[in-house]
PDB file of C-alpha atoms and ligand atoms in Angstrom:
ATOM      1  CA  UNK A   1      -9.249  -6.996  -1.686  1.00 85.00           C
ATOM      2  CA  UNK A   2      -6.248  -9.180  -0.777  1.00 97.00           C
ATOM      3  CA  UNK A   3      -3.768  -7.328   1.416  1.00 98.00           C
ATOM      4  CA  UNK A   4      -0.427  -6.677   0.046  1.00 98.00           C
ATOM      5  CA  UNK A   5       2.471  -5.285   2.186  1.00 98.00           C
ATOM      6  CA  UNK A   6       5.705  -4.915   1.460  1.00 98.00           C
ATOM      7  CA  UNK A   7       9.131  -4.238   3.372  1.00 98.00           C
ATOM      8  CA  UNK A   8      11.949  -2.309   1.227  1.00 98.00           C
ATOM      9  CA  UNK A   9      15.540  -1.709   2.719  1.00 98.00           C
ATOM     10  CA  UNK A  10      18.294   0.547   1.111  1.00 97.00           C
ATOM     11  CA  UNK A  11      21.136  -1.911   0.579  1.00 97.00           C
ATOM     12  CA  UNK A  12      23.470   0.596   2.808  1.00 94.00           C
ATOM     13  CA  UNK A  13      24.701  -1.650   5.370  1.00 93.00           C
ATOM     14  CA  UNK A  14      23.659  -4.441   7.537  1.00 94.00           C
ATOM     15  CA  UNK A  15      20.036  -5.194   9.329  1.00 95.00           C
ATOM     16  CA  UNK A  16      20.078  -3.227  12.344  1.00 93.00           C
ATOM     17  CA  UNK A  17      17.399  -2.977  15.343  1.00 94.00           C
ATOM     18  CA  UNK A  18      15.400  -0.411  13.926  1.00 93.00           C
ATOM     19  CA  UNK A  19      15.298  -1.613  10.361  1.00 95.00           C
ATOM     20  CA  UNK A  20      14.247  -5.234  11.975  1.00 96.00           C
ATOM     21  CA  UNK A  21      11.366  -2.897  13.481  1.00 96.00           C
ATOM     22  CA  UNK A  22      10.207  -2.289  10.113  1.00 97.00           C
ATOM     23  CA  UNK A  23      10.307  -5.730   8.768  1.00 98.00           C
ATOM     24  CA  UNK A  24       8.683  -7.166  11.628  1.00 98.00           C
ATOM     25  CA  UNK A  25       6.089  -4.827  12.049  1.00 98.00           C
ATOM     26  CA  UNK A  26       5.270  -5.026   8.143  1.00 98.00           C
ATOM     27  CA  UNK A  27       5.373  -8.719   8.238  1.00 99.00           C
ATOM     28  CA  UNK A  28       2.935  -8.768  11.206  1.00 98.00           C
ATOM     29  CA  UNK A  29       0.300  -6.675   9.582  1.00 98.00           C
ATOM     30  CA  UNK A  30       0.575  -8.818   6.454  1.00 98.00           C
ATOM     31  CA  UNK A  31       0.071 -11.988   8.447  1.00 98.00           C
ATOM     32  CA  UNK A  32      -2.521 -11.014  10.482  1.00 98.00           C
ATOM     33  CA  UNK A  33      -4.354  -9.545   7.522  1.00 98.00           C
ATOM     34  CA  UNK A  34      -4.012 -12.830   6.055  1.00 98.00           C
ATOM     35  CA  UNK A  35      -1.836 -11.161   2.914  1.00 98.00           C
ATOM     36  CA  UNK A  36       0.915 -11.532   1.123  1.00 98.00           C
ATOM     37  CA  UNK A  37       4.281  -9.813   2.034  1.00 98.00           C
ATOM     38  CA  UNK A  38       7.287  -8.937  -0.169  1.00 98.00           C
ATOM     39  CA  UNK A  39      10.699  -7.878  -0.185  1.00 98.00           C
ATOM     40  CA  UNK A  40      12.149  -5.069  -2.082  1.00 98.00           C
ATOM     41  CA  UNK A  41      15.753  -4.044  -2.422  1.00 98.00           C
ATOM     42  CA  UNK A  42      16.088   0.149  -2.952  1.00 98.00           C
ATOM     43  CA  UNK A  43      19.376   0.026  -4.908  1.00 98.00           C
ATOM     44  CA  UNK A  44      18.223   2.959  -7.035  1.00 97.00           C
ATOM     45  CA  UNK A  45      21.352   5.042  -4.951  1.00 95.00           C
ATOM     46  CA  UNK A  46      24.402   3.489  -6.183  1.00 91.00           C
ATOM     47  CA  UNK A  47      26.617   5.990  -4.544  1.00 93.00           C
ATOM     48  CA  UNK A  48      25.406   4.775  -0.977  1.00 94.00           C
ATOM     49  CA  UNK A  49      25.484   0.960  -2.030  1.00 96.00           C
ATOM     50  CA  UNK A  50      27.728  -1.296   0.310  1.00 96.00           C
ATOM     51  CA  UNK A  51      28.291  -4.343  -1.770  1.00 96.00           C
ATOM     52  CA  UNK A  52      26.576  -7.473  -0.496  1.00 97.00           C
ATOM     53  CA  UNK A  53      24.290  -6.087   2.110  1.00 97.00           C
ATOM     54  CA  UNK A  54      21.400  -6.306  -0.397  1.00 98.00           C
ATOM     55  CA  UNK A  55      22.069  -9.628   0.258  1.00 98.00           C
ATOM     56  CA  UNK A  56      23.289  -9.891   3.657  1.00 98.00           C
ATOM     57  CA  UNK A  57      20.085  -8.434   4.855  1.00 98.00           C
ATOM     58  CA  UNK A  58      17.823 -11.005   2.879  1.00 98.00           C
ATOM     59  CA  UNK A  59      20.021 -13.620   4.783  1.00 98.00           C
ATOM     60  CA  UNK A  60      19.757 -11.969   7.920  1.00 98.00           C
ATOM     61  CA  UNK A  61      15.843 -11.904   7.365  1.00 98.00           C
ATOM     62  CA  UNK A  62      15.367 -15.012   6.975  1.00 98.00           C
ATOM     63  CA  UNK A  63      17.071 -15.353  10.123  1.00 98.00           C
ATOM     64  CA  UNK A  64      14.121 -13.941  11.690  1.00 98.00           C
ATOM     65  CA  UNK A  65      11.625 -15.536   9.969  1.00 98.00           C
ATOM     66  CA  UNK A  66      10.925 -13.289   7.152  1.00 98.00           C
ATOM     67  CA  UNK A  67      10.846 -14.477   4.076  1.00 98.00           C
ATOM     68  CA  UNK A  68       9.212 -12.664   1.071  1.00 98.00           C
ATOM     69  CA  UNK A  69       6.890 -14.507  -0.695  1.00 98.00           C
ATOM     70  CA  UNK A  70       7.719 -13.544  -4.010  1.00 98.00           C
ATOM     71  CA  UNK A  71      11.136 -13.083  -5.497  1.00 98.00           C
ATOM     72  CA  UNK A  72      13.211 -10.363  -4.491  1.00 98.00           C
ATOM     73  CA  UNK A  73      13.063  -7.316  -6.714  1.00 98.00           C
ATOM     74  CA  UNK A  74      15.918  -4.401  -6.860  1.00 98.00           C
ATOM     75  CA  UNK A  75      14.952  -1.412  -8.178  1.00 98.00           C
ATOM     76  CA  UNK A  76      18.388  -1.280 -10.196  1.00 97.00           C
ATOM     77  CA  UNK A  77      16.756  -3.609 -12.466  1.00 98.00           C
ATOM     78  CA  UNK A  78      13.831  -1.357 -12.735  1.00 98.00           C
ATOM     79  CA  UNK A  79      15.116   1.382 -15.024  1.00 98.00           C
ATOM     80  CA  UNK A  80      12.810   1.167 -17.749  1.00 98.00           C
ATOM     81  CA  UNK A  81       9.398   1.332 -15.698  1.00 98.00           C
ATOM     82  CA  UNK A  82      10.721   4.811 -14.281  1.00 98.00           C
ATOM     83  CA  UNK A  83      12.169   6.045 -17.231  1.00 98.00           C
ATOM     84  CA  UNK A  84       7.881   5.245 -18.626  1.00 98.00           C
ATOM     85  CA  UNK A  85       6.658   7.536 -15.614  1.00 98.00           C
ATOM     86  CA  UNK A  86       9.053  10.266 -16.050  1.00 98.00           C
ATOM     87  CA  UNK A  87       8.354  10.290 -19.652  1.00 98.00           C
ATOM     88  CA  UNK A  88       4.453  10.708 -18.724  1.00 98.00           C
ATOM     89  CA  UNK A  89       4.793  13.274 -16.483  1.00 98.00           C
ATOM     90  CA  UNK A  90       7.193  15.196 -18.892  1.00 98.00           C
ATOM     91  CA  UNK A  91       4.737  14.585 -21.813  1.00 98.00           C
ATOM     92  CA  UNK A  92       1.970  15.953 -19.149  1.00 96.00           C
ATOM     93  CA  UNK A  93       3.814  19.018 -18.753  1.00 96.00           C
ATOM     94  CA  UNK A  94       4.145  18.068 -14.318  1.00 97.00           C
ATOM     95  CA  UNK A  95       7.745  17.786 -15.196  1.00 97.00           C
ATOM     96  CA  UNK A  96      10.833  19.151 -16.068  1.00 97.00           C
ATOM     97  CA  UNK A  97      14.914  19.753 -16.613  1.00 97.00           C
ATOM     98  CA  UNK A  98      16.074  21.685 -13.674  1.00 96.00           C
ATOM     99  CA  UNK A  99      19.849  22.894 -13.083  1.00 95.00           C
ATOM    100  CA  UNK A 100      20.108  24.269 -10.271  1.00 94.00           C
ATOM    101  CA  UNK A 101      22.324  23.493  -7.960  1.00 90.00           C
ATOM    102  CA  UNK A 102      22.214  23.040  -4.155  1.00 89.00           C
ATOM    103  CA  UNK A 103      24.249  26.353  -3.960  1.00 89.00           C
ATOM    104  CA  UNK A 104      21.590  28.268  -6.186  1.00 90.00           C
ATOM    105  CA  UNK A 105      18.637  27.222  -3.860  1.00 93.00           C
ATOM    106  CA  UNK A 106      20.614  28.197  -0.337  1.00 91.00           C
ATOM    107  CA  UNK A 107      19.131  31.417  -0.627  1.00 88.00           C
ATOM    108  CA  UNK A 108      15.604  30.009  -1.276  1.00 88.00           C
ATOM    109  CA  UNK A 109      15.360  28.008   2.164  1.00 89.00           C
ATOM    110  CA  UNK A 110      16.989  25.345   0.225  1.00 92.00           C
ATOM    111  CA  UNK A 111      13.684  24.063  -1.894  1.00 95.00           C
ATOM    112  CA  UNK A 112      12.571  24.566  -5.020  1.00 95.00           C
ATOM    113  CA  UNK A 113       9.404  25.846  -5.485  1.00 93.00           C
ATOM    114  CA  UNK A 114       8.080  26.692  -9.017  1.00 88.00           C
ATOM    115  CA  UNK A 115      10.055  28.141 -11.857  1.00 88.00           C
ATOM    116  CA  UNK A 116      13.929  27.567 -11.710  1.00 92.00           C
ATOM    117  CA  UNK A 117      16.214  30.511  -9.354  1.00 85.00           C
ATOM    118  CA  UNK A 118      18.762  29.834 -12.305  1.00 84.00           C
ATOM    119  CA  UNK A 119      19.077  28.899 -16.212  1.00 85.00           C
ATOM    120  CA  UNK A 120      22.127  27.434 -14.989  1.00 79.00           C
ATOM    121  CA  UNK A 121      25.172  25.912 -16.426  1.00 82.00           C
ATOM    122  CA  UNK A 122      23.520  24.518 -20.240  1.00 87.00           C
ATOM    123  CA  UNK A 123      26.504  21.461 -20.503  1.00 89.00           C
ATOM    124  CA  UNK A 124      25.431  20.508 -17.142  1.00 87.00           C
ATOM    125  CA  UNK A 125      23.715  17.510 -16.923  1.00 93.00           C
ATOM    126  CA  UNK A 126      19.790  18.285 -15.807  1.00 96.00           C
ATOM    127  CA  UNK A 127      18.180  16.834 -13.085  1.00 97.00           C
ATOM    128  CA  UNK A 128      14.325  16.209 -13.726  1.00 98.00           C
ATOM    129  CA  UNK A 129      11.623  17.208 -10.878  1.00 98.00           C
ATOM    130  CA  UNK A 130       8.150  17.318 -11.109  1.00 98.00           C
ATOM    131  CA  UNK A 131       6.237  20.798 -10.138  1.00 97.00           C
ATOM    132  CA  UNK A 132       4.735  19.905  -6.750  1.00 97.00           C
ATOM    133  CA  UNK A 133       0.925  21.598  -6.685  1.00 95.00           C
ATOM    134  CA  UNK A 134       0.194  23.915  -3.914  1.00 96.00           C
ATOM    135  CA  UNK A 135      -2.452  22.759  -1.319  1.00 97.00           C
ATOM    136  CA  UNK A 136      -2.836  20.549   1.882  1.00 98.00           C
ATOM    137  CA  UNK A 137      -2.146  17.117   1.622  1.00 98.00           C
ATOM    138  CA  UNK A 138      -4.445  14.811   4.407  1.00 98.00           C
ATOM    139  CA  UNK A 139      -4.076  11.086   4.959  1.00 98.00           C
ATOM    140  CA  UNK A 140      -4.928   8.566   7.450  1.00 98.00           C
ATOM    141  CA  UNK A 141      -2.000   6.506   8.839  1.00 98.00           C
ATOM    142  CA  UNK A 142      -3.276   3.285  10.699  1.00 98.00           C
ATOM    143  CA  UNK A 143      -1.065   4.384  14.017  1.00 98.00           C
ATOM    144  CA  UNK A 144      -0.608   8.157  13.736  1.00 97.00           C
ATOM    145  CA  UNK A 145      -4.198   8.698  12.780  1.00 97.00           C
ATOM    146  CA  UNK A 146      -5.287  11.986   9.936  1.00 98.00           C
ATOM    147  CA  UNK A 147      -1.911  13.988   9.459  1.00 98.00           C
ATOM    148  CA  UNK A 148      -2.092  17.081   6.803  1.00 98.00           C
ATOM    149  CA  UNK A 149       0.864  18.887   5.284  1.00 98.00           C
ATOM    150  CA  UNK A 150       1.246  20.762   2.363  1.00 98.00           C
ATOM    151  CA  UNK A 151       4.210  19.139   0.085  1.00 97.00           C
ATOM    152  CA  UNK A 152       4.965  22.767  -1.965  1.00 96.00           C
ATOM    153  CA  UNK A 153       5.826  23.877   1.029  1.00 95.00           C
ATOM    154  CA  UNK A 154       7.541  21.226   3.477  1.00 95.00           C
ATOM    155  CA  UNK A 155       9.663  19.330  -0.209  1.00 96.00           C
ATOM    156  CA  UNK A 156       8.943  21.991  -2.787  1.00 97.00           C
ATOM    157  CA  UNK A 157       9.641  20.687  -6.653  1.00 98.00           C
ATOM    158  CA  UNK A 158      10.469  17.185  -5.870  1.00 98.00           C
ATOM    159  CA  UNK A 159      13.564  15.805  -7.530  1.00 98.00           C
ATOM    160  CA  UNK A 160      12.540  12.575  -9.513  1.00 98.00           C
ATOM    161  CA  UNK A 161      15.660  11.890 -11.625  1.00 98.00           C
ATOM    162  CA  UNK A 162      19.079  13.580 -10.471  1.00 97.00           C
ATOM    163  CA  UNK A 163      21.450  15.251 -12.379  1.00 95.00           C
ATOM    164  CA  UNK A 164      24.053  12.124 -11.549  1.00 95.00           C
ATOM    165  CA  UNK A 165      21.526   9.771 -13.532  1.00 96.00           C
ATOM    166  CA  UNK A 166      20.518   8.083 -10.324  1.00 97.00           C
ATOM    167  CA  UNK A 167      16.890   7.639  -9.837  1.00 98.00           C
ATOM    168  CA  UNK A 168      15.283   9.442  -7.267  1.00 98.00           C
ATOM    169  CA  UNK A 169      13.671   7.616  -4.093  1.00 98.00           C
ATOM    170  CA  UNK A 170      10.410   9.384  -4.314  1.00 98.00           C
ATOM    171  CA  UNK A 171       9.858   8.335  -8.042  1.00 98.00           C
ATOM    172  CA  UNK A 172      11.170   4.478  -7.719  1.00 98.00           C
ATOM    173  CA  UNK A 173       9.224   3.908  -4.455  1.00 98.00           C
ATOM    174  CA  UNK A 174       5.563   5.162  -6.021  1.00 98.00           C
ATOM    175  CA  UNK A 175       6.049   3.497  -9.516  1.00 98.00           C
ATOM    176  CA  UNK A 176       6.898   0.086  -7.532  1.00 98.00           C
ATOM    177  CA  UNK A 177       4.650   0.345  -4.825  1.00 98.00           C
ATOM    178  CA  UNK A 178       1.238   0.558  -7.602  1.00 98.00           C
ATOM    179  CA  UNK A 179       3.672  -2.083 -10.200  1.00 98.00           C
ATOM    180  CA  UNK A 180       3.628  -4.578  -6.861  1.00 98.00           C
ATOM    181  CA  UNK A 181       0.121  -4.035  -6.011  1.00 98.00           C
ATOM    182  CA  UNK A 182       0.858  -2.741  -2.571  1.00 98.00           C
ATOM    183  CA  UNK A 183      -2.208  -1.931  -1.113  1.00 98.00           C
ATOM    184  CA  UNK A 184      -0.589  -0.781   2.303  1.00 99.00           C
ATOM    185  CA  UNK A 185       2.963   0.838   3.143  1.00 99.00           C
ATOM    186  CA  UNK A 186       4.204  -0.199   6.295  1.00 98.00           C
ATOM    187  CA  UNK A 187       7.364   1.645   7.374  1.00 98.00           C
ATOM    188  CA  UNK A 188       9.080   3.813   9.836  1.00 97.00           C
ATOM    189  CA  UNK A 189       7.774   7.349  11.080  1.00 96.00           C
ATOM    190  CA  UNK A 190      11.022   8.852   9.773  1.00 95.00           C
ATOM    191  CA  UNK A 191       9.396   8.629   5.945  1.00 97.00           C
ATOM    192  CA  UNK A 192       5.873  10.688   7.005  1.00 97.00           C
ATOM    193  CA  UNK A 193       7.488  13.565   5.818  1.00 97.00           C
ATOM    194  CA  UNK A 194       7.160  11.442   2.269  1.00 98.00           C
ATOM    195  CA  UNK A 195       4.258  10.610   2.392  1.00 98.00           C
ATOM    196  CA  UNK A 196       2.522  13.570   1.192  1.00 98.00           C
ATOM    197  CA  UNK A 197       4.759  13.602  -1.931  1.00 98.00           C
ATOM    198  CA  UNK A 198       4.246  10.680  -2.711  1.00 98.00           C
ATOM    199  CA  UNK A 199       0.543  11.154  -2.555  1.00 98.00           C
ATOM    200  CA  UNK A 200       0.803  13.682  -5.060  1.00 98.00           C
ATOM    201  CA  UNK A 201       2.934  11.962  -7.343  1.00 98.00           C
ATOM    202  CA  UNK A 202       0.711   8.857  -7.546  1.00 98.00           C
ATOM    203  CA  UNK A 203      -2.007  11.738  -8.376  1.00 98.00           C
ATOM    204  CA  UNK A 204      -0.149  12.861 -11.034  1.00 98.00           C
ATOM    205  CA  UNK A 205       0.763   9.485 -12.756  1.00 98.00           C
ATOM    206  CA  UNK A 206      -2.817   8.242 -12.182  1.00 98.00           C
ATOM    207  CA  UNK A 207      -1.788   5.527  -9.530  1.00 98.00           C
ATOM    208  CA  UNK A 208      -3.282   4.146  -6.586  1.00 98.00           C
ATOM    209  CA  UNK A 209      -3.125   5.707  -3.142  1.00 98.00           C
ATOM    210  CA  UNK A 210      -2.327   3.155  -0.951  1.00 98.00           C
ATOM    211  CA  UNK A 211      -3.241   3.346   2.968  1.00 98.00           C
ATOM    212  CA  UNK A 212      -0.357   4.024   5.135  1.00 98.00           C
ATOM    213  CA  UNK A 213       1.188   3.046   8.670  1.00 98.00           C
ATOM    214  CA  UNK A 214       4.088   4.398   9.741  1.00 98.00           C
ATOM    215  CA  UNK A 215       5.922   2.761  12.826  1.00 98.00           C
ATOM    216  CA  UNK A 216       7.843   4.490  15.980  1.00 95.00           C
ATOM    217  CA  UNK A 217      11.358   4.532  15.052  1.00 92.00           C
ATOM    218  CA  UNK A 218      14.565   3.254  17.592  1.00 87.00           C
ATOM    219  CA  UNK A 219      16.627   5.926  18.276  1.00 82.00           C
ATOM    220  CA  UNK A 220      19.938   5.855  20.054  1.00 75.00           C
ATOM    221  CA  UNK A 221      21.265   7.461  22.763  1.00 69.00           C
ATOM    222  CA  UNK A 222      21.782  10.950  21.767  1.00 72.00           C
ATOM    223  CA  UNK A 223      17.825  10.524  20.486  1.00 73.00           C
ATOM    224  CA  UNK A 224      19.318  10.045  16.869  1.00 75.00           C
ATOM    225  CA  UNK A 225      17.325   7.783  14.532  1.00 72.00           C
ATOM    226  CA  UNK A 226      19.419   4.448  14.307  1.00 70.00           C
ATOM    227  CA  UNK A 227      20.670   3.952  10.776  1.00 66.00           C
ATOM    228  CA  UNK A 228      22.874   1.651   8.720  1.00 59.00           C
ATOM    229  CA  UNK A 229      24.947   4.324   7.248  1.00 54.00           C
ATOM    230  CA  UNK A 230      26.232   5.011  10.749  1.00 54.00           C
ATOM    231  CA  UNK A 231      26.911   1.851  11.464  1.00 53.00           C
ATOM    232  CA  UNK A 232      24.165   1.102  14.438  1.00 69.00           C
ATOM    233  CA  UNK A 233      24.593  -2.088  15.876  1.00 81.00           C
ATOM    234  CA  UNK A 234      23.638  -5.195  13.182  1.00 91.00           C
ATOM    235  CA  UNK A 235      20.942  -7.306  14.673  1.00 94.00           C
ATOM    236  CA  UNK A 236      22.658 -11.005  15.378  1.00 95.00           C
ATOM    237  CA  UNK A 237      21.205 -13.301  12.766  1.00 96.00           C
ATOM    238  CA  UNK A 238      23.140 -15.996  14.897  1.00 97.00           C
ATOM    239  CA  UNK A 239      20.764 -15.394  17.898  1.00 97.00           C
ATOM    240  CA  UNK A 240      17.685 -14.082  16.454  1.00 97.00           C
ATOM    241  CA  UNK A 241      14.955 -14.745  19.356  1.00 97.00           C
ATOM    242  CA  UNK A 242      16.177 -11.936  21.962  1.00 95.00           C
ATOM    243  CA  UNK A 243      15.939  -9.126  19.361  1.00 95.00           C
ATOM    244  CA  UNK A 244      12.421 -10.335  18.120  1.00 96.00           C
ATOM    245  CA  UNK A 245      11.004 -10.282  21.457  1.00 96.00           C
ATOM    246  CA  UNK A 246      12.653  -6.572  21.794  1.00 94.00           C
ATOM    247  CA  UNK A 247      11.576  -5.915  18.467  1.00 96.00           C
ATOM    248  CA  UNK A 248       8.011  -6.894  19.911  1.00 97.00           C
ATOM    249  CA  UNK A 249       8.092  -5.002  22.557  1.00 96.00           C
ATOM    250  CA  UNK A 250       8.986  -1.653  20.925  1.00 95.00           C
ATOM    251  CA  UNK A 251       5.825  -2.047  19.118  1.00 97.00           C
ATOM    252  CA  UNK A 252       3.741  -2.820  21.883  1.00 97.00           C
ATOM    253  CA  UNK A 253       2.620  -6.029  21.387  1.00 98.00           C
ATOM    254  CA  UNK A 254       2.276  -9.010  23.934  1.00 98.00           C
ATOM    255  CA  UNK A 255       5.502 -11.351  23.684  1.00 98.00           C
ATOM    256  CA  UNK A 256       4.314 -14.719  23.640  1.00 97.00           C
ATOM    257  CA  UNK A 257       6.441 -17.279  25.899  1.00 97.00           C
ATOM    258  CA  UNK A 258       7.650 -19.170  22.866  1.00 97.00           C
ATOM    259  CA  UNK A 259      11.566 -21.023  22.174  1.00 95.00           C
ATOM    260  CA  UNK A 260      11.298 -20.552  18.160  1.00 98.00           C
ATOM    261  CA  UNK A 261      11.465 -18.450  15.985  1.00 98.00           C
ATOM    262  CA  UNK A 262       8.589 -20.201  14.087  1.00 98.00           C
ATOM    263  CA  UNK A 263       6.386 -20.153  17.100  1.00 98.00           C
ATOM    264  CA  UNK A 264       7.199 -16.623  18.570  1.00 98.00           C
ATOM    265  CA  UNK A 265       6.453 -15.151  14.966  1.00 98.00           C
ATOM    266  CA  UNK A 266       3.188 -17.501  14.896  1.00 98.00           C
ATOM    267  CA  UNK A 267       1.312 -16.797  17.806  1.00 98.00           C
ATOM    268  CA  UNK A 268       2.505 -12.767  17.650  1.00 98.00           C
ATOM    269  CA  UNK A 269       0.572 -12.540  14.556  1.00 98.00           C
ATOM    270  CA  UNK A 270      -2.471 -13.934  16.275  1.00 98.00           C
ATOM    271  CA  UNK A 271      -1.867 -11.255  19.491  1.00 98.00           C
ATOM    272  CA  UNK A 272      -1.146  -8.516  16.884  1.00 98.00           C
ATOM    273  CA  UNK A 273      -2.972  -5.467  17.608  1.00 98.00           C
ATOM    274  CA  UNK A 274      -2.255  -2.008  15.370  1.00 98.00           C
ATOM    275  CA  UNK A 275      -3.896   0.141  18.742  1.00 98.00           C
ATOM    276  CA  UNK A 276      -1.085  -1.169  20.918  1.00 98.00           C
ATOM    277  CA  UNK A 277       1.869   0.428  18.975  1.00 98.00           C
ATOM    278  CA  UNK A 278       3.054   3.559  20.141  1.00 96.00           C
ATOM    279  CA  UNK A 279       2.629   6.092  18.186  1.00 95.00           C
ATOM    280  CA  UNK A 280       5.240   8.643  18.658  1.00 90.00           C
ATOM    281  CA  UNK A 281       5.905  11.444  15.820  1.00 91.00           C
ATOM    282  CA  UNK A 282       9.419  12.100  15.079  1.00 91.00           C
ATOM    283  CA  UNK A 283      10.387  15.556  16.577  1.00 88.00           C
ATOM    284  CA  UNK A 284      11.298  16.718  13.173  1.00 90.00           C
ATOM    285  CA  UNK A 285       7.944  15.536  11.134  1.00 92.00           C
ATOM    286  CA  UNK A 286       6.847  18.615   8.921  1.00 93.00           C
ATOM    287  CA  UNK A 287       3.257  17.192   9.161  1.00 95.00           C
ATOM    288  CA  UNK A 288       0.477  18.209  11.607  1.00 93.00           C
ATOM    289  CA  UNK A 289      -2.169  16.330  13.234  1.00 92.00           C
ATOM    290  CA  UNK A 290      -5.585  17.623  10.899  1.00 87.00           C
TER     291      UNK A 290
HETATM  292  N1  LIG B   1      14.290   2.240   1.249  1.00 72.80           N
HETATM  293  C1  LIG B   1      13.840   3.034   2.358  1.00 72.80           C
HETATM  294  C2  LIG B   1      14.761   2.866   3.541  1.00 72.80           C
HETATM  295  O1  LIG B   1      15.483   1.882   3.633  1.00 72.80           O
HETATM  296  C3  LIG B   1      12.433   2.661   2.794  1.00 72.80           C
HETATM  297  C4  LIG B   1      11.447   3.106   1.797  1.00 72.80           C
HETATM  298  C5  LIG B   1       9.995   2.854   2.110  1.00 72.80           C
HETATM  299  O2  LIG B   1       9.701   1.963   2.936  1.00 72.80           O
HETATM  300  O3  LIG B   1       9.173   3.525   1.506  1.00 72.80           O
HETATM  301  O4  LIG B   1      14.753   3.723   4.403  1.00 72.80           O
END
């Protein structure tokens, strides 16, 4: 089977160091699986949008060397296809209208698990989430080896649709991921705590599980996870070689003695080696080691 990989970033600001992490580290595994790699753009959460990073990152990628090689999709174009899955897993009976609010599940450790802790407010808008079943989740990720966690318990009712008529992550990501033939999700350690949710949806809408490998994630200072919402440093799309070879280094791999971009990316696909990256589990991850 021909390997596809994929790298999607939230449009919410400019390419920083740990988001280049990702891409790179996605891109290498693509290359030196001899795949394909694509691009997608998560715009699904308009509310967090910045206008024109969706772009500025694609420029800033290709900066770096990373081109996808097939056009660009944005979820926000995607409507339709998730509207289909929702529809299935309503007509299934896995999902349905929920109105509770954040307020109404404080007292329930903040997750919803099973029937609804309120009828709620009828003229309220609903948002849609599909009943999570109850039992361990186990998967193998290519760096953090077998990890196990029970989603009912750890995400509770997962929110697929919300009650603002944005599309949820969860639901976009597993309806594109099995619509782009992804056979492997490369991404940072910070989404683990997805993965078993996501798992169960693609049970529930009959899709492909694909194999996962989740990637150390930069932190700053304080030990926070570096994100573009809080404005972490952009990457310098001017200069791209000196953050490639850090890049390169935070993964673990050998940093060949190279003056291009072209050649750097070249001969670290050849050195690539999945054993060498360092795999260190977020403090937070709800998932244990099986
Ligand atoms: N869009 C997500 C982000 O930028 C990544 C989703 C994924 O790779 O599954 O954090």
């Amino acid at each position: 089977m021909t390997y596809h990989g994929r790298f999607a970033p939230s449009p919410t600001g400019r390419l920083h160091f740990g988001s280049l992490v990702a891409a790179l580290g996605s891109w290498l595994r693509a290359r030196a699986e001899d795949g394909t790699w694509i691009v997608r753009i998560e715009d699904v959460d308009r509310t967090r949008e910045i206008p024109g990073s969706a772009d500025d990152i694609l420029v800033t990628l290709a900066a770096f060397g990373l081109v996808s090689d097939e056009p660009v999709v944005r979820q926000s174009d995607r409507g339709t296809f998730y509207d289909d899955a929702l529809q299935r897993l309503v007509d299934t009976g896995l999902a349905f209208a929920c109105r509770c609010t954040r307020g109404d599940l404080a007292a329930h450790g903040g997750l919803h698990r099973g029937d609804c802790v309120t009828a709620g407010d009828a003229t309220r808008t609903p948002a849609w989430r599909m009943r999570m079943p109850t039992g361990t989740i186990t998967f193998d990720d290519a760096v953090f080896g077998r990890l196990a966690q029970d989603p009912s318990l750890a995400a509770g009712d997962v929110v697929l649709r919300r009650a603002d008529g944005c599309w949820a992550y969860q639901l976009a990501v597993v309806v594109d991921d099995a619509a782009q033939g992804i056979t492997e999700v490369v991404r940072g350690a910070d989404l683990l705590d997805s993965t078993p949710r996501q798992i169960a949806l693609q049970r529930a809408l009959g899709l492909p599980t694909p194999a996962w490998m989740h990637l150390p994630l930069a932190l700053d200072a304080q030990g926070r996870k570096l994100s573009k919402h809080d404005l972490a440093r952009p990457v310098d799309a001017g200069d791209p070689l000196p953050a490639l070879r850090d890049a390169l280094v935070f993964l673990g791999q050998p940093v060949p003695c190279r003056t291009t971009v072209t050649e750097l990316l070249h001969d670290a696909v050849a050195a690539f080696r999945v054993d060498a990256i360092p795999a260190r589990l977020p403090a937070d991850a709800a998932l244990r080691k099986d």
